[in-house]
Short mmCIF file of C-alpha atoms in Angstrom, two decimals:
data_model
loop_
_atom_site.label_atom_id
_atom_site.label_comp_id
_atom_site.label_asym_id
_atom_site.label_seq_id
_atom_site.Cartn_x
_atom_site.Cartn_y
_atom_site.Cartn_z
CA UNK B 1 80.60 26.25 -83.23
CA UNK B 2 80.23 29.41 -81.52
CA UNK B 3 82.24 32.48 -82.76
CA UNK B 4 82.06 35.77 -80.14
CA UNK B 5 83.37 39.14 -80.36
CA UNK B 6 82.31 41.89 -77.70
CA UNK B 7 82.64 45.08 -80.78
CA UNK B 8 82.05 45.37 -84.00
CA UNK B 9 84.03 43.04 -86.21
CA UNK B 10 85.10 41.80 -89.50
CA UNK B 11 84.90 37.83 -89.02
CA UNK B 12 87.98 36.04 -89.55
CA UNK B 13 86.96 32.61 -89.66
CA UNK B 14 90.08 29.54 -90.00
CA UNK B 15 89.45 26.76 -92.16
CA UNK B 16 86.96 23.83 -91.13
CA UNK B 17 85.66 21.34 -92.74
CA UNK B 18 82.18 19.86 -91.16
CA UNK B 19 78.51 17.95 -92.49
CA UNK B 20 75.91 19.36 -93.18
CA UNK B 21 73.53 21.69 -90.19
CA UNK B 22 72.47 24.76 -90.15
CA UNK B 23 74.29 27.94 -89.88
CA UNK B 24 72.56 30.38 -87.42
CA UNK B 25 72.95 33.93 -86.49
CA UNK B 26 72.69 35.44 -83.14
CA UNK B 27 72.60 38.97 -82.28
CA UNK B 28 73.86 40.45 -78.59
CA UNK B 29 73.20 43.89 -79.86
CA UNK B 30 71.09 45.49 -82.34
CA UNK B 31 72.95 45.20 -85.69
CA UNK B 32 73.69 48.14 -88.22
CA UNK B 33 71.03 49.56 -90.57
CA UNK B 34 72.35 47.10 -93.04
CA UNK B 35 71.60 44.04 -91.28
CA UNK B 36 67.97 42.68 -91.64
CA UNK B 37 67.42 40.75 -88.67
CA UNK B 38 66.01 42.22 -85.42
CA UNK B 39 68.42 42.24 -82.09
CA UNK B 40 68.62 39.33 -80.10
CA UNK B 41 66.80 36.89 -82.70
CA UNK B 42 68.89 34.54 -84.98
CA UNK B 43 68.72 33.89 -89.42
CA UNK B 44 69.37 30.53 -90.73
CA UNK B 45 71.60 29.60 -93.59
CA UNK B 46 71.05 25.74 -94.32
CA UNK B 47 74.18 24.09 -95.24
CA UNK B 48 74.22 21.27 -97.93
CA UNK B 49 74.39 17.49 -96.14
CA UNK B 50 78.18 16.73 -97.78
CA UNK B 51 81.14 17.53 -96.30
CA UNK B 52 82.01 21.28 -97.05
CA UNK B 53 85.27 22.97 -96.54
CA UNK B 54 84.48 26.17 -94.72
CA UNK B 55 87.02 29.48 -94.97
CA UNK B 56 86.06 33.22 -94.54
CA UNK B 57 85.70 33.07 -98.07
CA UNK B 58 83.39 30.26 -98.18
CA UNK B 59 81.03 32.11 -95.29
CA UNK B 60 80.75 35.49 -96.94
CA UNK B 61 79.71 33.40 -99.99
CA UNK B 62 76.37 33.15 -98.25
CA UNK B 63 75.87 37.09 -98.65
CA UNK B 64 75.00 38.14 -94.97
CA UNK B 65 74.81 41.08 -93.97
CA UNK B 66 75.11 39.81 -90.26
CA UNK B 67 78.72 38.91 -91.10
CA UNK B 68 79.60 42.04 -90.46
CA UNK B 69 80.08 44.91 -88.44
CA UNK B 70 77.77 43.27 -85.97
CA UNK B 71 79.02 41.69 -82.26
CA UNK B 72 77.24 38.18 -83.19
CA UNK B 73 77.01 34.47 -82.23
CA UNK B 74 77.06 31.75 -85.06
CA UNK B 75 76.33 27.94 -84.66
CA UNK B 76 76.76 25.31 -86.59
CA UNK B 77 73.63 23.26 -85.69
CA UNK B 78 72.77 19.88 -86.54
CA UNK B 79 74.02 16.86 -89.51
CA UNK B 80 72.12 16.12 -92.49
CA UNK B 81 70.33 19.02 -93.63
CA UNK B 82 69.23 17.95 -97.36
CA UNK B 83 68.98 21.96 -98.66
CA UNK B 84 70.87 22.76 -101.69
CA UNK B 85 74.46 24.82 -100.92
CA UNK B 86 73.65 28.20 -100.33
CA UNK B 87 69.92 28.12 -99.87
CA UNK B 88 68.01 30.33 -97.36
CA UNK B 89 65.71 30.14 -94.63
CA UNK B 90 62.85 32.01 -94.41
CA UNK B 91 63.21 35.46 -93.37
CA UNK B 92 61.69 34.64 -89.93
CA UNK B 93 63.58 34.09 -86.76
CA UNK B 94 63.60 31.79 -84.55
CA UNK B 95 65.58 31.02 -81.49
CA UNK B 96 69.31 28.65 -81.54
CA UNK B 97 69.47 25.51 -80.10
CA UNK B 98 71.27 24.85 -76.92
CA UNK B 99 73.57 22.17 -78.32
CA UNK B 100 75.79 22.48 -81.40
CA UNK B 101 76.41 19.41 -82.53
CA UNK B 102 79.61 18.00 -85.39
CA UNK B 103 81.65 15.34 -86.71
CA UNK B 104 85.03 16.09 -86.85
CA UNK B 105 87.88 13.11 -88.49
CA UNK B 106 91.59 13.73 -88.34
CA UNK B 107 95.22 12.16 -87.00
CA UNK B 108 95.50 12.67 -83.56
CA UNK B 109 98.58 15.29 -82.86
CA UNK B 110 100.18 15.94 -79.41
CA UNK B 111 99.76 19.43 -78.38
CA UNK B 112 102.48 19.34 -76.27
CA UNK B 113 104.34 16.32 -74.67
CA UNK B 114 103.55 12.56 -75.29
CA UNK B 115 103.29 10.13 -73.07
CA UNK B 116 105.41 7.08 -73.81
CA UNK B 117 104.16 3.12 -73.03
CA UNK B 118 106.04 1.90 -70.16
CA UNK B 119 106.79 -1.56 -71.74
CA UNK B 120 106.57 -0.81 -75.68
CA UNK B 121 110.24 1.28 -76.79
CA UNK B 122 109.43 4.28 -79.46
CA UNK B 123 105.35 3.78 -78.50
CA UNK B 124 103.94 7.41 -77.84
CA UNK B 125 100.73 8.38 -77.22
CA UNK B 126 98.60 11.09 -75.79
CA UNK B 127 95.70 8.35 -73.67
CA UNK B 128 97.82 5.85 -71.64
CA UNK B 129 95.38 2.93 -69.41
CA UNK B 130 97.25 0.67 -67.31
CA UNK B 131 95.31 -2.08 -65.92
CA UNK B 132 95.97 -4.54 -63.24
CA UNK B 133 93.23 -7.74 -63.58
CA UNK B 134 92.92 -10.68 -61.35
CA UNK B 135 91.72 -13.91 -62.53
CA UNK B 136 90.21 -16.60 -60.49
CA UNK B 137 88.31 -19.85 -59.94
CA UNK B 138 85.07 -19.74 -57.30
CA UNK B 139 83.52 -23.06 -56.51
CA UNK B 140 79.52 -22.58 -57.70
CA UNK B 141 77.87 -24.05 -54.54
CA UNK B 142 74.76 -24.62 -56.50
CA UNK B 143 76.02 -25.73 -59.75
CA UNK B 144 78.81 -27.86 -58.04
CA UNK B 145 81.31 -26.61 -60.72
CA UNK B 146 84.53 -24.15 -60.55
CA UNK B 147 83.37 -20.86 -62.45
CA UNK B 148 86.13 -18.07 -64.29
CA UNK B 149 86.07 -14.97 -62.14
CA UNK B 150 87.47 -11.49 -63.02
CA UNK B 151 88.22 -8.82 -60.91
CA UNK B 152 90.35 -5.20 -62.09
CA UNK B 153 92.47 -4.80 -58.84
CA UNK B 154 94.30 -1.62 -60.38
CA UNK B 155 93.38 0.69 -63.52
CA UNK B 156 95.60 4.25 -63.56
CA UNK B 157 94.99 6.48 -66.61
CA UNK B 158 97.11 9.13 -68.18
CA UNK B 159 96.35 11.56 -71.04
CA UNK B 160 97.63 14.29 -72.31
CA UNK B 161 96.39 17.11 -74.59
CA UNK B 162 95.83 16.26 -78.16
CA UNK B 163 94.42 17.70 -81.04
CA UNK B 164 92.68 15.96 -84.38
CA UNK B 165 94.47 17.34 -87.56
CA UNK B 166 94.15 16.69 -91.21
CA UNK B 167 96.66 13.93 -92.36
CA UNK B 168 98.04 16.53 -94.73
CA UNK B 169 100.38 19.17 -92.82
CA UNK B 170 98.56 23.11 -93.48
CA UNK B 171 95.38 21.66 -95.12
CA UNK B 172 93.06 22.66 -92.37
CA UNK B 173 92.63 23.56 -88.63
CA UNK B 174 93.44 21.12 -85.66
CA UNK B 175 90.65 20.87 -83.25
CA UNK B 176 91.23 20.45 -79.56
CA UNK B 177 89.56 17.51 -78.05
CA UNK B 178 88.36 17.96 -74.35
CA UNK B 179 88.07 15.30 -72.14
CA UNK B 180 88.61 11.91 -74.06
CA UNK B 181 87.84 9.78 -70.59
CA UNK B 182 84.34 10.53 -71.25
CA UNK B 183 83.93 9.29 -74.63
CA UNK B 184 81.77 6.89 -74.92
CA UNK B 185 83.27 4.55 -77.25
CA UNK B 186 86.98 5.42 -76.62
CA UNK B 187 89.30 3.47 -79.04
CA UNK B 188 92.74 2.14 -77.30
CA UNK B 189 94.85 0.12 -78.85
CA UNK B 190 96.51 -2.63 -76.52
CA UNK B 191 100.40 -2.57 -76.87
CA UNK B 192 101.73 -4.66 -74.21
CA UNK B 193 99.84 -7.72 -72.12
CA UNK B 194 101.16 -10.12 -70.11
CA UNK B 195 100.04 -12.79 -67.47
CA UNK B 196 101.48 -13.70 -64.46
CA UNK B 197 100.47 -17.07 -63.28
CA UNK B 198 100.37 -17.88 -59.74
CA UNK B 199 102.77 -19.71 -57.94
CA UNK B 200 101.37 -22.03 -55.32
CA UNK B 201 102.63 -24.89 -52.81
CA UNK B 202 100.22 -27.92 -51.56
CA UNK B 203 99.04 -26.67 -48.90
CA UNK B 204 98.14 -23.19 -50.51
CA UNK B 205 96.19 -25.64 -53.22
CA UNK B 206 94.56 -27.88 -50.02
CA UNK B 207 93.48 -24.44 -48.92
CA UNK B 208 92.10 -22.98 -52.13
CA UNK B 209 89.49 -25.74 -52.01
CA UNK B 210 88.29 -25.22 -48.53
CA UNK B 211 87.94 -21.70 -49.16
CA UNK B 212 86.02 -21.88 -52.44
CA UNK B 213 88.61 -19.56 -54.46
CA UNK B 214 91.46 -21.11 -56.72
CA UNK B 215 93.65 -17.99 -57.83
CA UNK B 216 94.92 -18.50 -61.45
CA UNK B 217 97.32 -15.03 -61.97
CA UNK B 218 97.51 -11.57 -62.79
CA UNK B 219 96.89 -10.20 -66.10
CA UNK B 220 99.01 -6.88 -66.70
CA UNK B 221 97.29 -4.90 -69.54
CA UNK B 222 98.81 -1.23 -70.95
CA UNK B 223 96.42 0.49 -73.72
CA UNK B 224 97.35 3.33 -75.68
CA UNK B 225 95.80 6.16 -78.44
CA UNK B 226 98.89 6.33 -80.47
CA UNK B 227 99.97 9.70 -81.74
CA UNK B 228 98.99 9.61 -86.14
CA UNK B 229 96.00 7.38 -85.36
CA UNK B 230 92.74 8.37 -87.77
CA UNK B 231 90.23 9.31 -85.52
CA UNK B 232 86.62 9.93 -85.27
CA UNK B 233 85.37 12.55 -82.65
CA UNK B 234 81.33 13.50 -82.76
CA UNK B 235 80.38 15.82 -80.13
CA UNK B 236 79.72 19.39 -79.17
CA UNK B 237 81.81 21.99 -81.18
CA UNK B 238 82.69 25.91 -79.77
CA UNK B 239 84.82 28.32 -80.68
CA UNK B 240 87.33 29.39 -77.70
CA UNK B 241 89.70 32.16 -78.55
CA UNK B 242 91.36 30.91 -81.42
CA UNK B 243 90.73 27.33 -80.76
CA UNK B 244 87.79 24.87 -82.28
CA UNK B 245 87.66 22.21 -79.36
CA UNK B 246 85.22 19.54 -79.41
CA UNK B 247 83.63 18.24 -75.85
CA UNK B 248 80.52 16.56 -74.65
CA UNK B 249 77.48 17.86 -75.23
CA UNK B 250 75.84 19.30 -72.37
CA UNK B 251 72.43 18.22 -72.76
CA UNK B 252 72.96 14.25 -72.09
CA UNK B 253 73.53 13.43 -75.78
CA UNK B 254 77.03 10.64 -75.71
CA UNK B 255 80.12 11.59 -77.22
CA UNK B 256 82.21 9.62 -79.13
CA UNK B 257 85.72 9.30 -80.52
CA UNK B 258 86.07 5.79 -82.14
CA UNK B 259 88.76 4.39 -84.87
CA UNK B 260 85.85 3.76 -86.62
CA UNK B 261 84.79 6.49 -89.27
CA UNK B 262 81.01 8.42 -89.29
CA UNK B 263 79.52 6.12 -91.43
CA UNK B 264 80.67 2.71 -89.52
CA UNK B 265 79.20 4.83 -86.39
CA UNK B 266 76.00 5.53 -87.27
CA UNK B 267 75.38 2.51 -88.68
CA UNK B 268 76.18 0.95 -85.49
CA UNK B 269 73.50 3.15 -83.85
CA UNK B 270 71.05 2.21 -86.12
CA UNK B 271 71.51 -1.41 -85.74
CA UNK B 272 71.30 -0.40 -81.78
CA UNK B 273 67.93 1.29 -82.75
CA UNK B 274 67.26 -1.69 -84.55
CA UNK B 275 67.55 -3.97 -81.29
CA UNK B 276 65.77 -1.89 -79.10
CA UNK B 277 62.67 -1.91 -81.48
CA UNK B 278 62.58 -5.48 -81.99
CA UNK B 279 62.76 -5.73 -78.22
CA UNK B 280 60.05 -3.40 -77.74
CA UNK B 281 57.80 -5.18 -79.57
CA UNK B 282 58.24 -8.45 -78.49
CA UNK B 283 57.59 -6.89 -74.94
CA UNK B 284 54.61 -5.28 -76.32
CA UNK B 285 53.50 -8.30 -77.67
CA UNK B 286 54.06 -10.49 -74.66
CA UNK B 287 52.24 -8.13 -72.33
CA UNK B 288 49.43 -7.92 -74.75
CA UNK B 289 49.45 -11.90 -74.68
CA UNK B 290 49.59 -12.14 -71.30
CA UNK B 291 46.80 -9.91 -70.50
CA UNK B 292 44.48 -11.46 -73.47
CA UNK B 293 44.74 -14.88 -71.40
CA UNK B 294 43.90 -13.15 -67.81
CA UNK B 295 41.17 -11.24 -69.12
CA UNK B 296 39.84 -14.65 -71.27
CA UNK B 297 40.09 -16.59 -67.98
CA UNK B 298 38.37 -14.10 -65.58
CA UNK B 299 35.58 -13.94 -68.24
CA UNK B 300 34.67 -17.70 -68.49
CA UNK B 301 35.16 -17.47 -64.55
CA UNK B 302 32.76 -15.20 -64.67
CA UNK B 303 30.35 -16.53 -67.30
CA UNK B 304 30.96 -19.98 -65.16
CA UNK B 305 29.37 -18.27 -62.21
CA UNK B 306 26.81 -16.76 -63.81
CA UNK B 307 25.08 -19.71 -65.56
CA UNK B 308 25.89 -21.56 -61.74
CA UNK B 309 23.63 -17.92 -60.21
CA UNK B 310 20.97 -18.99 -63.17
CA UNK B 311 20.21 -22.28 -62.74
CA UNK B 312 20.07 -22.00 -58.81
CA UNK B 313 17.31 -19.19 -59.39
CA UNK B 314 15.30 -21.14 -61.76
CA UNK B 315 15.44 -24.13 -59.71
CA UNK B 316 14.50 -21.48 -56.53
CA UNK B 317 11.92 -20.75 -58.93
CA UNK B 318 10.73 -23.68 -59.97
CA UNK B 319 10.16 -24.59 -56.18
CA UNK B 320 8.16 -22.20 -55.58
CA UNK B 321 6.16 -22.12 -58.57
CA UNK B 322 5.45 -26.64 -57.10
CA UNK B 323 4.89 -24.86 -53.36
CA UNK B 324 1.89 -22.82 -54.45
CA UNK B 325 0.64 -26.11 -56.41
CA UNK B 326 0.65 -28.02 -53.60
CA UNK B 327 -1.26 -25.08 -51.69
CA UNK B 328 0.41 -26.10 -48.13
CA UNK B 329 -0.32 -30.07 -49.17
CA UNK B 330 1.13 -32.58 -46.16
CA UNK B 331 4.69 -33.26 -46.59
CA UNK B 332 5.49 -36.99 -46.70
CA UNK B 333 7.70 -38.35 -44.03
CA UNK B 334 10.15 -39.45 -46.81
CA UNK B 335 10.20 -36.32 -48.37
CA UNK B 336 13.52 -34.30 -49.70
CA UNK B 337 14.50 -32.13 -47.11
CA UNK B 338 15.11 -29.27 -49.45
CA UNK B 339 12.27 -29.20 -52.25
CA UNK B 340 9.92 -30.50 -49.36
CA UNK B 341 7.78 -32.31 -52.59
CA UNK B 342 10.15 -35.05 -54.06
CA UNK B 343 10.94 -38.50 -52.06
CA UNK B 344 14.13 -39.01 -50.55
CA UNK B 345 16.27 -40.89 -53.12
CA UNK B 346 20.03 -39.70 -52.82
CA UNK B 347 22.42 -41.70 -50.17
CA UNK B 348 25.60 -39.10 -49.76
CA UNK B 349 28.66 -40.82 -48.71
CA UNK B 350 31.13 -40.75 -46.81
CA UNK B 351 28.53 -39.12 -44.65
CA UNK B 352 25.50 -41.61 -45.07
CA UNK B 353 22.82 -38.97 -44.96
CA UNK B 354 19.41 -39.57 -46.85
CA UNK B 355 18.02 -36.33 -46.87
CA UNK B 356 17.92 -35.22 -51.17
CA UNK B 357 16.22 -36.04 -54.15
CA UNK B 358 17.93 -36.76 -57.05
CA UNK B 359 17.06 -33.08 -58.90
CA UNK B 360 17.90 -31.33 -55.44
CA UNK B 361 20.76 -33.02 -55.41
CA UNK B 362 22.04 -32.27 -59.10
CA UNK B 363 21.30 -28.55 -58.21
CA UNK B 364 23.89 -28.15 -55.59
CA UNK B 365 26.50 -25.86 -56.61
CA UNK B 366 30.05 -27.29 -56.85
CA UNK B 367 31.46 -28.70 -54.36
CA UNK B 368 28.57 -30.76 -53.65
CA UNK B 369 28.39 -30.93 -49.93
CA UNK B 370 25.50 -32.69 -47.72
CA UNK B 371 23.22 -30.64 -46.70
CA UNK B 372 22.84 -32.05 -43.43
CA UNK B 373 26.58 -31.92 -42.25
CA UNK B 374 28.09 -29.68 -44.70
CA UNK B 375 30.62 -32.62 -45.67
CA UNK B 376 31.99 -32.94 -48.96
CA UNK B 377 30.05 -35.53 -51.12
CA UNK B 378 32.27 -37.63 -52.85
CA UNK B 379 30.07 -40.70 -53.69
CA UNK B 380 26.15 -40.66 -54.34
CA UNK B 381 24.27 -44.17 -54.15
CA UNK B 382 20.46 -44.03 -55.43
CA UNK B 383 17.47 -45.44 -53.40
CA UNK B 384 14.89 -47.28 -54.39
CA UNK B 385 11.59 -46.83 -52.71
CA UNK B 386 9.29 -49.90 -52.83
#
C-alpha cells in the first residue's frame, strides 16, 4: 500500500484492516530536522502477524517522526511477520521491495451498476461468463470405441466494477478490485445450465458413423459473482487517490480472489508444494536409479573386456615364452596353426576346418570364429590322433 503526497503533509490514513508485513518508509526528499532517516532510504516498523485494524490513530501509535511533515512513500510489505505490535527495526536502512503484497476479505459491493443474469430473475452480479459448450462422440480408430468430446464453441464475459467491503455498513474501507479476469482462482457461481440435445434424422445418424463424429447437444452455461458474496482477494495493494485497489502483482507472483477464506488458500498451496516435492523426488530418485544401472552395466562391460584383453596377453605370452623353448624346433605337419607347438585336435563345424588345438581354441575371444575362414563356430568335434 503506497501512500504519496508531492508537499509536506499531515497523513490522513482511512481505516484498513490487513496481516501482518512490514511497514516501510520512503523518502522523495530529504525530511525535516526531526526525522531520523537519511533522504531517499526507507525505516521499518514490523507489524504483528494477526490481523490489525489500521486508522491514523493506530499509525502514529508507532511514534515516527517520518509521519510527518515529510513528502513520503509507505508500504505495507509482506504476511507473517512474527515481531511483537509495535516493535522496531534496526535503525539501518535498507531499500523497499518492488511488490507490496496483502490479503484483503470482504462482501463484494457494486460500485456502480450490476449486471443482471440473463436467465435467473432478481440475480445481480458484478462478473457475468456465458458459455456455449459442444458435446460430442469421436470414433477412437485405435481403441475401436466412441470417446466423450468437449469443445467451448462460445464464452462472452462481462464485469463490472466492484469493490470488497466489510459485511458491516461504516466499519471499514471498501477496496477496489482491478481486473478480476486475471485471478487465478476466480470463484463463479453457476446460476442457470441447460442442455440442448440434438435432434437428428436417419440419415444424419447413417452419416455420423461414416464421418467418425456423433453430435450429442449443446450445453448452455451462465456463471455469476453475485453482489454480498464473502470474498477472498490476495494480491498487490496501492494507494490511488483516495482509493485502496488491489491488482496483480507485477512481478509474476498469481493473484487470487476465491470464496474460499486465507487459511483454506494457503493450505491449498501447501498441499500444492506438497505434490511438487513428492514429485521431485521420485524424479530424483528414478534418474538416480536409472543412471546407477547404466553406469553398473558399462562397468562389468568393461571389466568383461578387460579380463577377455588379459587372458589373450598371457596366452600371447605364454606362446612366446614355448617359442624360445623350442629355439626354432621343426614344426610338425599336424601342428596347430596358431601356437605352431600343439597337434591339431579341434574339428570346427559348420566349416570342417582342422587347423586348432584344443587350448588355442578355448582362447579365442567370443564369438569363436575359425581361423581359417573367419566363420562362426557353432559346433567343435575333438580328434584323436593315433
Amino acid at each position: 500500500m503506497r501512500f504519496t503526497k508531492k508537499k509536506p503533509f499531515c497523513l490522513k490514513i482511512p481505516p484498513l484492516q490487513l496481516s501482518g508485513g512490514a511497514l516501510k518508509c520512503e523518502h522523495l526528499v530529504p525530511g525535516p530536522p526531526q526525522c531520523p532517516c537519511p533522504p531517499h532510504m526507507t525505516t521499518t516498523h514490523l507489524l504483528p502477524p494477526h490481523p490489525v485494524h489500521f486508522t491514523k490513530k493506530t499509525l502514529l501509535s508507532l511514534k515516527t517522526p517520518t509521519l510527518h511533515g515529510v513528502s513520503c512513500h509507505l508500504t505495507v510489505q509482506g504476511l507473517g511477520s512474527h515481531a511483537p505490535f509495535g516493535a522496531r527495526a534496526p535503525p539501518q536502512c535498507t531499500r523497499p521491495p518492488p511488490v507490496s503484497s496483502g490479503c484483503v476479505a470482504g462482501v463484494v459491493r457494486s460500485v456502480k451498476d450490476t449486471l443482471s443474469s440473463q436467465f435467473v430473475e432478481d440475480c445481480r452480479g458484478v462478473v457475468q461468463r456465458l458459455t456455449l459448450q459442444e458435446h460430442k462422440m469421436v470414433w477412437n480408430r485405435t481403441t475401436h470405441l466412441w470417446n466423450d468430446y468437449e469443445k467451448v464453441i462460445h464464452q462472452r464475459t462481462n464485469t463490472a466494477p466492484f469493490d470488497l467491503a466489510p459485511p458491516e455498513d461504516g466499519a471499514g474501507v471498501a477496496v477496489r478490485v482491478m481486473k478480476p479476469l486475471e485471478a487465478a482462482e476466480l470463484s463463479l457461481e453457476t446460476v442457470h445450465e441447460k442442455f440442448h440435445p440434438s435432434v437428428q434424422s436417419f440419415t444424419d445418424v447413417l452419416g455420423h458413423y461414416i464421418s467418425g463424429e456423433r453430435p450429442k447437444g449443446i450445453q448452455e452455461t451462465e456463471q455469476m459473482l453475485k453482489v454480498g458474496t464473502l470474498l477472498t482477494g490476495v494480491g498487490e495493494l496501492v494507494l490511488d487517490s483516495d482509493t485502496v485497489k488491489l491488482q496483480p502483482p507485477k512481478q509474476g507472483l498469481r493473484y487470487y480472489l476465491s470464496s474460499a477464506d486465507f487459511d483454506t488458500l494457503l493450505q491449498k498451496q501447501q498441499a500444492s508444494v506438497r505434490l511438487w516435492k513428492i514429485l521431485a523426488f521420485l524424479s530424483g530418485f528414478a534418474t538416480c536409479t536409472v543412471l546407477f544401472f547404466l553406469l553398473r552395466k558399462q562397468y562389468r562391460h568393461r571389466r568383461e573386456r578387460r579380463r577377455l584383453q588379459q587372458l589373450q596377453e598371457e596366452f600371447r605370452q605364454a606362446q612366446e615364452l614355448r617359442l624360445r623353448h623350442e629355439n626354432a624346433a621343426e614344426v610338425p605337419k599336424n601342428a596347430c596353426v596358431i601356437c605352431l607347438s600343439n597337434a591339431k585336435a579341434c574339428v570346427f563345424l559348420e566349416c570342417g576346418h582342422v587347423c586348432s588345438c584344443t587350448e588355442c581354441y578355448r582362447a579365442l575371444p567370443d564369438p569363436k570364429a575359425c581361423p581359417i575362414c573367419r566363420q562362426r563356430i557353432t559346433r567343435v568335434v575333438p580328434l584323436y590322433n593315433s
